[in-house]
Amino acid sequence: MRFPSYGQYSLDKSGNMLEVYATGAWTMPTTRAFVEELHFLATSFDDQPWAALLDGRRWVLTTPECQKVLADAIVMCIENGLQRSGYVLDSGMVKRAQIERTHPNLHDTSLYPHYTRHYFDGYFAALKWLKAEGYSP
């Protein structure tokens, strides 16, 4: 299997949700481009509560320096109304472990008490949970 030399992503805002589809191995240029677009979309929710659904099943991983940039971007999203995140990942624990390191409440759950993150094996399970939480595309 050949992995792409850099990753790709798509972002789609619909209703009170942002859907993220991530593929490939992310480098810093990919991460920076993603964060720039994410910032624009996060602020477009006008401080209203919103949710994110990230499909990372075709995502390969990031370089370690990208994790800090992504963690900071998640905090920025929370400060702009992000309340729920559903991560769709395949069964491997490496991806989840890397994404878990970006969790803003990893060491102190009181920092962002209104933010909740869950992990799912399937897209529709994540969508169902978000809908039950009051978020839909």
C-alpha angles and dihedrals in degrees: 000000000000120000120211116256090241137010133252136208143187128207124200124182115201128158109328093332140087117207118204124192114190127188138173132008112319121223126187094269091054091045093049092049090049093049092049092054091041091054091053092050095042092055091047090071087073094226091301117137113271141165137222128217113196121192106199100162092114094038114110103197139272135256113265094252089057092061093070091049091050093046090053090048091054090053089050089052092050090050086054096052106282106152106161135030126189115194118198109202136161119250098274115110096212094076092045092049091052093047091045088061088064093057108120091210095048095115102018120030092191094067095080107011095171094055120092128178128193134180126223139185093215138043096229093051089056092046091050092051092048091048090052087052091054102263127117138155 
